[in-house]
Amino acid sequence: MQRVSLPGLCNQQMIMMMTGGLGASSMAMPTLKPSLGNCGRFDFDGRGGIWGDYGKEKRNHLMATRTGNAKKMRLHISPLASSAIAESRNSSRANFYKEVLEAARDKFTREISFQSKDKDISLAKALLYVAAEDEAFVAFNREIDICSLHNEWRNAASSYDAQKWDTVEAMPMAGKNINEWLLELDAIAKEVEAELVSRDIGCHLAEVLEAVNKVLFESRGFKRSPVVVDSKCSYLHSVLSSGCASAILLSVIYIEVCRRLNLTIVGSRVGEEFLIWPPTGNPEELFKVTSGNSLFGVVNGKCVDDPRSKASDINSNSLLGLDIATNRDIIGIALANLIRLYWKRASRTNYGLMLTSPLRSVHKSEEKFNKDSGSEMPVLRPQELRLAIMASERLLILQPHNWVLRRDYGMMLYYNREYEAAVQELSICMAFAPEEEAEVLEPFVEKLHLLRLETSWKSFGQKGQLTFP
């Protein structure tokens, strides 16, 4: 078991516990669990001034003063005591969000467990657990900041809303909890059934899909976002709330609604698009044009008619040659999109910065590596970088032997200055990478190991700098 320092919002520190499957000699599927043992400016041992008696309600200090004829007693709460009460409440809430973080990761891991059959995996549940973990992480950072504010401004007013939920399934996200968002998918399916009844038609494939499209794109107003720059398009609950979706999440909603109608929908990634269609023994009928549109085009939107998209090259013959994505593949695509989104946000102020940039520079210039690896390392946005790392950890649970994913994960840890964990992950990556890639990684890992030693040297208060041979 390795403890890894994880900076959160406002340079706060957290702890990630990584257990199982990360030894170089054994590559069993790892279970990566988030844990927030250390938090930012304050430790749980009371040094920050607000974390003493963590999780316990502090005692109010009451001052009683007699008024008038001494028959009435008025109770006053001192400003210091009032602030202490608010701090205790906020710290308890932070602790609760920490527990939700861990529970969401655990439930996600169990949902996509390789002990389960792929067909039994719920796309909606797995992706809602992803959203719950990320929401809890952001909320945890917010509570830590509130505690910091109360420590700096003892007399600051506090608004505290009692926590009315105690499980990850009950945590509100955009106004609803996980179970309520699952019911929202049920409600969409019922709207489709009502649409079919109102038309007084049978259950022919084309008619069912037409009814699904009418409910999703006309009644509900869902629309595909061509370029995902808003995280709201990348989380299932946000998409169900706002109607704006990435291609993969719109496909997930389509698949989940059709599954509730006992209609199977499959999909495959084609270039940057994710295409879906109902499996049929006669694929020609999917491409038969009726009223200006084919069934395949109606389901997948404008991308099939865009000559710039690879989707426009798909026909009844090439469709049979596509690899059908499993439920785990679909979840993996959604997680990969989150990694790209948050890495772009984290490195926004460093135009052109790539995860692998330091790997190339170490061969070009030893001096440049020493400069980039130390205090001159690019400054990234810590919360966005942590969210990218969390998405990478979940993706590695799905694909533990993917050396490219592990390399990218190790490089994100490097940018996050978690040198010991980065050395471990990149060393594992080298064991599975092609020889030419391992040769690129080896000198970087050696330098990174020395950098880790230098960091440890300085943490003990030693002066001077370790020189890299």
Short mmCIF file of C-alpha atoms in Angstrom, two decimals:
data_model
loop_
_atom_site.label_atom_id
_atom_site.label_comp_id
_atom_site.label_asym_id
_atom_site.label_seq_id
_atom_site.Cartn_x
_atom_site.Cartn_y
_atom_site.Cartn_z
CA MET A 1 0.00 0.00 0.00
CA GLN A 2 1.32 3.40 -0.94
CA ARG A 3 0.29 6.79 0.33
CA VAL A 4 0.25 9.44 -2.34
CA SER A 5 -0.10 13.16 -1.73
CA LEU A 6 -2.96 14.64 -3.73
CA PRO A 7 -3.30 18.42 -4.00
CA GLY A 8 -6.87 19.62 -4.21
CA LEU A 9 -8.42 23.04 -4.59
CA CYS A 10 -6.29 25.98 -3.46
CA ASN A 11 -3.19 23.84 -3.11
CA GLN A 12 -4.85 21.67 -0.49
CA GLN A 13 -3.42 18.27 0.21
CA MET A 14 -5.25 14.98 0.22
CA ILE A 15 -4.23 11.35 0.42
CA MET A 16 -4.96 8.68 -2.14
CA MET A 17 -4.73 5.07 -1.03
CA MET A 18 -3.80 2.75 -3.87
CA THR A 19 -4.04 -0.91 -3.07
CA GLY A 20 -3.58 -4.14 -4.94
CA GLY A 21 -2.33 -5.01 -8.40
CA LEU A 22 0.35 -2.33 -8.73
CA GLY A 23 3.37 -4.51 -8.10
CA ALA A 24 5.67 -4.97 -11.06
CA SER A 25 5.53 -8.71 -10.64
CA SER A 26 1.75 -8.97 -10.44
CA MET A 27 -0.70 -7.11 -12.61
CA ALA A 28 -4.03 -8.10 -11.07
CA MET A 29 -6.70 -5.46 -11.54
CA PRO A 30 -6.01 -2.64 -9.06
CA THR A 31 -8.59 -1.12 -6.81
CA LEU A 32 -7.83 2.57 -6.57
CA LYS A 33 -9.62 4.13 -3.65
CA PRO A 34 -9.66 7.85 -2.92
CA SER A 35 -8.88 8.82 0.63
CA LEU A 36 -8.52 12.31 2.00
CA GLY A 37 -6.45 11.85 5.08
CA ASN A 38 -4.64 15.20 4.97
CA CYS A 39 -6.41 18.36 4.05
CA GLY A 40 -4.86 21.58 2.87
CA ARG A 41 -3.99 24.21 5.37
CA PHE A 42 -5.32 22.18 8.26
CA ASP A 43 -4.48 18.75 9.61
CA PHE A 44 -6.85 16.54 11.52
CA ASP A 45 -4.66 16.72 14.61
CA GLY A 46 -5.82 20.19 15.57
CA ARG A 47 -2.84 22.21 14.33
CA GLY A 48 -5.09 24.29 12.10
CA GLY A 49 -7.11 25.45 15.05
CA ILE A 50 -10.44 24.02 13.92
CA TRP A 51 -9.92 20.29 13.61
CA GLY A 52 -9.62 19.41 17.30
CA ASP A 53 -12.24 16.90 18.47
CA TYR A 54 -12.86 16.17 14.80
CA GLY A 55 -16.42 15.10 14.09
CA LYS A 56 -17.73 16.09 17.54
CA GLU A 57 -20.00 19.03 18.27
CA LYS A 58 -18.20 21.74 20.20
CA ARG A 59 -19.80 22.98 23.37
CA ASN A 60 -21.55 26.31 23.19
CA HIS A 61 -20.34 28.98 25.54
CA LEU A 62 -23.37 30.68 26.95
CA MET A 63 -23.48 33.88 28.86
CA ALA A 64 -26.57 34.52 30.91
CA THR A 65 -27.49 38.05 31.93
CA ARG A 66 -30.39 39.02 34.16
CA THR A 67 -32.71 41.74 32.92
CA GLY A 68 -35.12 44.06 34.72
CA ASN A 69 -36.67 42.33 37.70
CA ALA A 70 -34.41 39.28 37.32
CA LYS A 71 -37.38 37.07 36.38
CA LYS A 72 -36.15 36.45 32.83
CA MET A 73 -32.93 34.93 31.67
CA ARG A 74 -31.47 35.77 28.23
CA LEU A 75 -28.85 33.48 26.66
CA HIS A 76 -26.07 34.96 24.54
CA ILE A 77 -23.67 32.99 22.29
CA SER A 78 -20.30 34.65 22.02
CA PRO A 79 -18.93 35.35 18.50
CA LEU A 80 -16.02 32.98 19.16
CA ALA A 81 -18.34 30.16 20.21
CA SER A 82 -20.64 30.81 17.26
CA SER A 83 -17.68 30.54 14.90
CA ALA A 84 -16.55 27.33 16.60
CA ILE A 85 -19.99 25.79 16.09
CA ALA A 86 -19.91 26.67 12.40
CA GLU A 87 -16.40 25.25 12.06
CA SER A 88 -17.40 21.98 13.71
CA ARG A 89 -20.38 21.65 11.41
CA ASN A 90 -18.34 22.42 8.32
CA SER A 91 -15.59 19.99 9.32
CA SER A 92 -18.21 17.28 9.85
CA ARG A 93 -19.61 17.95 6.41
CA ALA A 94 -16.11 17.77 4.91
CA ASN A 95 -15.59 14.44 6.62
CA PHE A 96 -18.91 13.24 5.22
CA TYR A 97 -17.96 14.21 1.65
CA LYS A 98 -14.70 12.31 2.16
CA GLU A 99 -16.70 9.21 3.02
CA VAL A 100 -18.94 9.73 -0.03
CA LEU A 101 -15.83 9.96 -2.21
CA GLU A 102 -14.64 6.57 -1.03
CA ALA A 103 -18.10 5.01 -1.24
CA ALA A 104 -18.67 6.24 -4.80
CA ARG A 105 -15.34 4.79 -5.97
CA ASP A 106 -16.09 1.50 -4.25
CA LYS A 107 -19.55 1.23 -5.82
CA PHE A 108 -18.17 2.13 -9.26
CA THR A 109 -15.52 -0.57 -8.91
CA ARG A 110 -18.09 -3.16 -7.92
CA GLU A 111 -20.44 -2.14 -10.75
CA ILE A 112 -17.79 -2.70 -13.44
CA SER A 113 -16.14 -5.65 -11.68
CA PHE A 114 -14.78 -8.32 -14.00
CA GLN A 115 -16.63 -10.84 -11.87
CA SER A 116 -19.84 -9.46 -13.41
CA LYS A 117 -21.02 -10.21 -16.92
CA ASP A 118 -20.71 -7.22 -19.21
CA LYS A 119 -24.42 -7.31 -20.08
CA ASP A 120 -25.27 -6.96 -16.38
CA ILE A 121 -23.36 -3.68 -16.01
CA SER A 122 -25.61 -0.63 -15.78
CA LEU A 123 -24.13 2.19 -17.84
CA ALA A 124 -26.31 4.70 -16.03
CA LYS A 125 -25.36 3.55 -12.53
CA ALA A 126 -21.62 3.41 -13.28
CA LEU A 127 -21.58 6.90 -14.80
CA LEU A 128 -23.71 8.34 -12.00
CA TYR A 129 -21.19 6.96 -9.48
CA VAL A 130 -18.46 8.73 -11.48
CA ALA A 131 -20.42 11.97 -11.21
CA ALA A 132 -21.06 11.45 -7.49
CA GLU A 133 -17.35 10.98 -6.75
CA ASP A 134 -16.36 14.11 -8.66
CA GLU A 135 -19.18 16.14 -7.10
CA ALA A 136 -18.13 14.97 -3.64
CA PHE A 137 -14.51 15.90 -4.35
CA VAL A 138 -15.46 19.45 -5.36
CA ALA A 139 -17.79 19.73 -2.35
CA PHE A 140 -15.04 18.46 -0.04
CA ASN A 141 -12.68 21.19 -1.26
CA ARG A 142 -15.41 23.78 -0.83
CA GLU A 143 -15.99 22.73 2.78
CA ILE A 144 -12.26 22.89 3.50
CA ASP A 145 -12.19 26.42 2.11
CA ILE A 146 -15.15 27.36 4.32
CA CYS A 147 -13.27 26.02 7.34
CA SER A 148 -10.27 28.06 6.32
CA LEU A 149 -12.41 31.17 6.00
CA HIS A 150 -13.83 30.69 9.49
CA ASN A 151 -10.38 30.24 10.90
CA GLU A 152 -9.21 33.51 9.34
CA TRP A 153 -12.40 35.44 10.11
CA ARG A 154 -13.70 34.21 13.43
CA ASN A 155 -16.70 36.53 13.42
CA ALA A 156 -17.79 35.70 9.87
CA ALA A 157 -21.45 34.80 9.54
CA SER A 158 -22.17 31.18 8.68
CA SER A 159 -25.10 29.64 6.89
CA TYR A 160 -25.44 25.97 7.62
CA ASP A 161 -28.03 23.71 6.08
CA ALA A 162 -28.59 20.46 7.90
CA GLN A 163 -27.43 17.41 5.99
CA LYS A 164 -30.48 15.37 5.06
CA TRP A 165 -28.77 12.45 3.33
CA ASP A 166 -26.37 9.80 4.51
CA THR A 167 -25.43 7.60 1.50
CA VAL A 168 -23.86 8.16 -1.89
CA GLU A 169 -27.13 7.16 -3.57
CA ALA A 170 -28.95 9.91 -1.65
CA MET A 171 -26.44 12.69 -2.43
CA PRO A 172 -28.18 15.41 -4.45
CA MET A 173 -26.70 16.24 -7.85
CA ALA A 174 -28.39 19.01 -9.84
CA GLY A 175 -31.45 18.65 -7.63
CA LYS A 176 -31.85 14.86 -7.71
CA ASN A 177 -30.07 11.86 -6.25
CA ILE A 178 -28.80 8.82 -8.12
CA ASN A 179 -32.02 6.84 -7.72
CA GLU A 180 -34.08 9.80 -8.93
CA TRP A 181 -31.90 10.20 -12.02
CA LEU A 182 -32.42 6.51 -12.79
CA LEU A 183 -36.16 7.13 -12.45
CA GLU A 184 -35.76 9.99 -14.92
CA LEU A 185 -34.61 7.47 -17.54
CA ASP A 186 -37.65 5.35 -16.68
CA ALA A 187 -39.85 8.42 -17.20
CA ILE A 188 -38.36 9.05 -20.66
CA ALA A 189 -39.07 5.44 -21.63
CA LYS A 190 -42.68 5.84 -20.46
CA GLU A 191 -43.01 8.97 -22.61
CA VAL A 192 -41.89 6.93 -25.62
CA GLU A 193 -44.50 4.28 -24.82
CA ALA A 194 -47.15 7.00 -24.58
CA GLU A 195 -46.04 8.36 -27.93
CA LEU A 196 -46.46 4.94 -29.53
CA VAL A 197 -49.91 4.51 -27.99
CA SER A 198 -51.04 7.93 -29.21
CA ARG A 199 -50.08 7.01 -32.75
CA ASP A 200 -51.98 3.73 -32.51
CA ILE A 201 -49.15 1.92 -34.25
CA GLY A 202 -47.40 -1.36 -33.74
CA CYS A 203 -43.87 -2.03 -32.59
CA HIS A 204 -42.04 -2.01 -35.88
CA LEU A 205 -38.36 -1.15 -35.38
CA ALA A 206 -38.45 2.05 -37.43
CA GLU A 207 -41.57 3.31 -35.66
CA VAL A 208 -40.13 2.68 -32.19
CA LEU A 209 -36.90 4.50 -33.05
CA GLU A 210 -38.89 7.37 -34.54
CA ALA A 211 -40.82 7.66 -31.26
CA VAL A 212 -37.57 7.58 -29.25
CA ASN A 213 -36.13 10.34 -31.41
CA LYS A 214 -39.26 12.46 -31.07
CA VAL A 215 -39.20 12.26 -27.27
CA LEU A 216 -35.45 12.77 -26.87
CA PHE A 217 -34.79 15.46 -29.47
CA GLU A 218 -38.15 17.26 -29.72
CA SER A 219 -40.02 16.84 -26.44
CA ARG A 220 -36.94 16.72 -24.19
CA GLY A 221 -34.73 18.90 -26.37
CA PHE A 222 -31.52 16.86 -26.14
CA LYS A 223 -28.76 18.04 -28.42
CA ARG A 224 -25.28 16.84 -29.25
CA SER A 225 -22.38 19.16 -28.43
CA PRO A 226 -19.78 18.91 -31.24
CA VAL A 227 -16.92 20.21 -29.07
CA VAL A 228 -17.07 19.43 -25.36
CA VAL A 229 -15.73 22.37 -23.37
CA ASP A 230 -18.31 22.34 -20.59
CA SER A 231 -18.15 19.61 -17.97
CA LYS A 232 -21.96 19.63 -17.86
CA CYS A 233 -21.90 17.80 -21.19
CA SER A 234 -19.70 15.08 -19.71
CA TYR A 235 -21.70 13.91 -16.68
CA LEU A 236 -24.90 11.90 -17.05
CA HIS A 237 -26.93 13.77 -14.43
CA SER A 238 -25.97 17.14 -15.93
CA VAL A 239 -26.92 15.96 -19.41
CA LEU A 240 -30.32 14.73 -18.19
CA SER A 241 -30.79 18.11 -16.51
CA SER A 242 -29.54 20.47 -19.24
CA GLY A 243 -30.10 18.45 -22.42
CA CYS A 244 -26.63 19.28 -23.76
CA ALA A 245 -24.56 16.12 -24.23
CA SER A 246 -21.34 14.74 -25.61
CA ALA A 247 -21.78 12.11 -28.32
CA ILE A 248 -20.99 9.25 -25.95
CA LEU A 249 -23.43 10.35 -23.22
CA LEU A 250 -26.23 10.98 -25.71
CA SER A 251 -25.62 7.42 -26.94
CA VAL A 252 -25.73 6.15 -23.35
CA ILE A 253 -29.13 7.79 -22.80
CA TYR A 254 -30.39 6.33 -26.09
CA ILE A 255 -29.15 2.84 -25.13
CA GLU A 256 -30.62 3.05 -21.62
CA VAL A 257 -34.04 4.26 -22.83
CA CYS A 258 -34.23 1.57 -25.51
CA ARG A 259 -33.19 -1.09 -23.01
CA ARG A 260 -36.21 -0.13 -20.92
CA LEU A 261 -38.31 -0.68 -24.06
CA ASN A 262 -36.76 -4.14 -24.56
CA LEU A 263 -34.94 -2.89 -27.65
CA THR A 264 -31.23 -3.68 -27.94
CA ILE A 265 -28.95 -0.92 -29.23
CA VAL A 266 -25.25 -1.52 -29.93
CA GLY A 267 -22.49 0.95 -30.73
CA SER A 268 -18.96 1.41 -31.97
CA ARG A 269 -16.42 4.19 -32.01
CA VAL A 270 -15.71 5.54 -35.49
CA GLY A 271 -13.08 8.26 -35.50
CA GLU A 272 -14.21 10.91 -33.03
CA GLU A 273 -17.82 9.77 -33.19
CA PHE A 274 -19.66 7.02 -31.35
CA LEU A 275 -22.30 5.48 -33.61
CA ILE A 276 -25.24 3.40 -32.42
CA TRP A 277 -27.77 1.21 -34.21
CA PRO A 278 -30.16 -1.66 -33.54
CA PRO A 279 -28.63 -5.02 -34.50
CA THR A 280 -30.48 -6.57 -37.39
CA GLY A 281 -29.98 -9.46 -39.75
CA ASN A 282 -30.62 -7.12 -42.66
CA PRO A 283 -28.33 -4.07 -42.25
CA GLU A 284 -29.45 -2.70 -45.62
CA GLU A 285 -32.73 -1.58 -44.06
CA LEU A 286 -30.82 0.73 -41.71
CA PHE A 287 -29.49 2.69 -44.68
CA LYS A 288 -32.65 2.75 -46.76
CA VAL A 289 -33.63 6.39 -47.24
CA THR A 290 -37.22 7.24 -46.40
CA SER A 291 -38.54 10.81 -46.31
CA GLY A 292 -35.02 12.12 -46.84
CA ASN A 293 -33.41 10.19 -43.97
CA SER A 294 -32.10 6.71 -43.32
CA LEU A 295 -32.80 4.89 -40.06
CA PHE A 296 -29.06 4.93 -39.34
CA GLY A 297 -28.93 8.67 -39.97
CA VAL A 298 -31.96 9.38 -37.78
CA VAL A 299 -30.37 7.60 -34.82
CA ASN A 300 -26.88 9.13 -35.16
CA GLY A 301 -27.63 12.64 -36.33
CA LYS A 302 -25.85 14.91 -38.77
CA CYS A 303 -22.40 13.32 -38.43
CA VAL A 304 -23.33 10.53 -40.87
CA ASP A 305 -23.86 13.14 -43.61
CA ASP A 306 -20.77 15.20 -42.81
CA PRO A 307 -18.02 14.41 -45.34
CA ARG A 308 -15.41 15.53 -42.79
CA SER A 309 -16.50 12.73 -40.44
CA LYS A 310 -15.49 9.10 -40.78
CA ALA A 311 -19.07 8.27 -39.89
CA SER A 312 -20.11 9.36 -43.40
CA ASP A 313 -18.16 6.41 -44.86
CA ILE A 314 -20.21 3.80 -43.00
CA ASN A 315 -22.59 1.69 -45.09
CA SER A 316 -24.32 -1.66 -44.73
CA ASN A 317 -21.12 -3.53 -45.64
CA SER A 318 -18.65 -1.61 -43.48
CA LEU A 319 -21.09 -1.64 -40.56
CA LEU A 320 -20.62 -5.40 -40.21
CA GLY A 321 -16.86 -4.90 -39.84
CA LEU A 322 -17.08 -2.53 -36.86
CA ASP A 323 -16.08 -3.75 -33.41
CA ILE A 324 -19.10 -3.64 -31.12
CA ALA A 325 -18.30 -1.75 -27.93
CA THR A 326 -18.96 -3.50 -24.64
CA ASN A 327 -20.52 -1.69 -21.70
CA ARG A 328 -17.04 -1.44 -20.17
CA ASP A 329 -15.75 0.06 -23.43
CA ILE A 330 -18.50 2.70 -23.39
CA ILE A 331 -17.72 3.64 -19.78
CA GLY A 332 -14.04 3.81 -20.72
CA ILE A 333 -14.76 6.24 -23.58
CA ALA A 334 -16.70 8.50 -21.21
CA LEU A 335 -13.79 8.44 -18.72
CA ALA A 336 -11.22 9.14 -21.45
CA ASN A 337 -13.27 12.19 -22.44
CA LEU A 338 -13.14 13.41 -18.83
CA ILE A 339 -9.35 13.00 -18.77
CA ARG A 340 -8.96 15.07 -21.93
CA LEU A 341 -11.40 17.72 -20.71
CA TYR A 342 -9.77 18.23 -17.32
CA TRP A 343 -6.20 18.03 -18.63
CA LYS A 344 -7.01 20.83 -21.08
CA ARG A 345 -8.47 22.87 -18.24
CA ALA A 346 -5.58 22.15 -15.91
CA SER A 347 -2.97 23.17 -18.50
CA ARG A 348 -4.93 26.10 -19.94
CA THR A 349 -2.25 28.64 -19.04
CA ASN A 350 0.49 26.48 -20.61
CA TYR A 351 -0.39 26.50 -24.30
CA GLY A 352 0.73 23.40 -26.13
CA LEU A 353 1.79 21.51 -22.99
CA MET A 354 1.40 17.76 -23.47
CA LEU A 355 1.49 14.99 -20.90
CA THR A 356 4.51 13.47 -22.63
CA SER A 357 6.45 16.71 -23.19
CA PRO A 358 9.00 15.99 -20.40
CA LEU A 359 9.75 12.56 -21.88
CA ARG A 360 11.08 14.12 -25.06
CA SER A 361 12.92 16.98 -23.37
CA VAL A 362 15.02 14.66 -21.22
CA HIS A 363 16.71 13.37 -24.36
CA LYS A 364 17.21 16.81 -25.84
CA SER A 365 18.70 18.59 -22.89
CA GLU A 366 19.66 17.47 -19.42
CA GLU A 367 19.67 21.10 -18.34
CA LYS A 368 16.13 21.59 -19.60
CA PHE A 369 14.90 18.57 -17.65
CA ASN A 370 16.51 19.80 -14.46
CA LYS A 371 14.85 23.15 -14.96
CA ASP A 372 11.40 21.83 -15.85
CA SER A 373 11.40 19.21 -13.09
CA GLY A 374 12.09 21.58 -10.25
CA SER A 375 10.63 24.86 -9.19
CA GLU A 376 10.14 25.93 -12.82
CA MET A 377 7.65 23.13 -13.53
CA PRO A 378 4.53 24.46 -15.29
CA VAL A 379 1.87 25.58 -12.84
CA LEU A 380 -1.35 23.68 -13.43
CA ARG A 381 -4.79 24.21 -11.95
CA PRO A 382 -4.80 21.75 -9.03
CA GLN A 383 -8.49 20.85 -8.84
CA GLU A 384 -8.77 20.15 -12.58
CA LEU A 385 -5.55 18.12 -12.52
CA ARG A 386 -6.87 16.05 -9.60
CA LEU A 387 -10.15 15.40 -11.47
CA ALA A 388 -8.14 14.22 -14.49
CA ILE A 389 -6.12 11.91 -12.21
CA MET A 390 -9.31 10.51 -10.67
CA ALA A 391 -10.75 9.75 -14.11
CA SER A 392 -7.46 8.08 -15.05
CA GLU A 393 -7.57 5.89 -11.94
CA ARG A 394 -11.08 4.71 -12.78
CA LEU A 395 -10.06 3.99 -16.36
CA LEU A 396 -7.12 1.92 -15.13
CA ILE A 397 -9.55 -0.18 -13.11
CA LEU A 398 -11.21 -1.01 -16.42
CA GLN A 399 -7.97 -1.44 -18.39
CA PRO A 400 -5.18 -2.31 -15.92
CA HIS A 401 -2.78 -3.61 -18.60
CA ASN A 402 -3.02 -0.62 -20.95
CA TRP A 403 0.53 0.76 -20.88
CA VAL A 404 -0.43 4.04 -22.58
CA LEU A 405 -3.03 4.79 -19.90
CA ARG A 406 -0.57 3.94 -17.16
CA ARG A 407 2.09 6.15 -18.74
CA ASP A 408 -0.32 9.08 -18.92
CA TYR A 409 -1.42 8.44 -15.33
CA GLY A 410 2.22 8.43 -14.20
CA MET A 411 2.89 11.68 -16.06
CA MET A 412 -0.10 13.36 -14.38
CA LEU A 413 1.28 12.28 -11.02
CA TYR A 414 4.62 13.81 -12.06
CA TYR A 415 2.95 17.14 -12.92
CA ASN A 416 1.20 16.92 -9.55
CA ARG A 417 4.64 16.56 -7.89
CA GLU A 418 3.83 13.09 -6.59
CA TYR A 419 7.25 11.82 -7.60
CA GLU A 420 7.32 8.55 -5.68
CA ALA A 421 3.96 7.41 -7.09
CA ALA A 422 4.98 8.59 -10.57
CA VAL A 423 8.17 6.51 -10.42
CA GLN A 424 6.16 3.44 -9.43
CA GLU A 425 3.54 3.83 -12.17
CA LEU A 426 6.05 4.61 -14.92
CA SER A 427 8.22 1.68 -13.85
CA ILE A 428 5.23 -0.64 -14.19
CA CYS A 429 4.47 0.94 -17.55
CA MET A 430 7.98 0.16 -18.79
CA ALA A 431 7.40 -3.55 -18.17
CA PHE A 432 4.52 -3.61 -20.67
CA ALA A 433 5.47 -0.88 -23.15
CA PRO A 434 7.09 -1.63 -26.52
CA GLU A 435 10.87 -1.62 -26.40
CA GLU A 436 11.25 1.74 -28.14
CA GLU A 437 8.82 3.37 -25.70
CA ALA A 438 10.52 1.78 -22.72
CA GLU A 439 13.81 3.28 -23.92
CA VAL A 440 12.19 6.72 -23.87
CA LEU A 441 10.78 6.19 -20.39
CA GLU A 442 13.91 4.74 -18.76
CA PRO A 443 16.09 7.88 -18.56
CA PHE A 444 13.11 9.96 -17.45
CA VAL A 445 12.29 7.52 -14.64
CA GLU A 446 15.94 7.57 -13.52
CA LYS A 447 15.95 11.36 -13.36
CA LEU A 448 12.57 11.34 -11.64
CA HIS A 449 13.91 8.96 -9.00
CA LEU A 450 16.74 11.38 -8.28
CA LEU A 451 14.26 14.24 -8.17
CA ARG A 452 12.27 12.29 -5.59
CA LEU A 453 15.41 11.86 -3.50
CA GLU A 454 16.13 15.59 -3.74
CA THR A 455 12.59 16.40 -2.63
CA SER A 456 13.00 14.08 0.36
CA TRP A 457 16.37 15.67 1.12
CA LYS A 458 14.83 19.14 1.22
CA SER A 459 11.86 17.97 3.28
CA PHE A 460 14.31 17.12 6.08
CA GLY A 461 15.54 20.70 6.06
CA GLN A 462 18.79 19.99 4.23
CA LYS A 463 20.28 22.75 2.12
CA GLY A 464 21.81 22.47 -1.28
CA GLN A 465 20.76 20.57 -4.37
CA LEU A 466 21.39 17.02 -5.45
CA THR A 467 23.05 17.07 -8.85
CA PHE A 468 21.96 14.66 -11.54
CA PRO A 469 24.89 12.76 -13.04
#
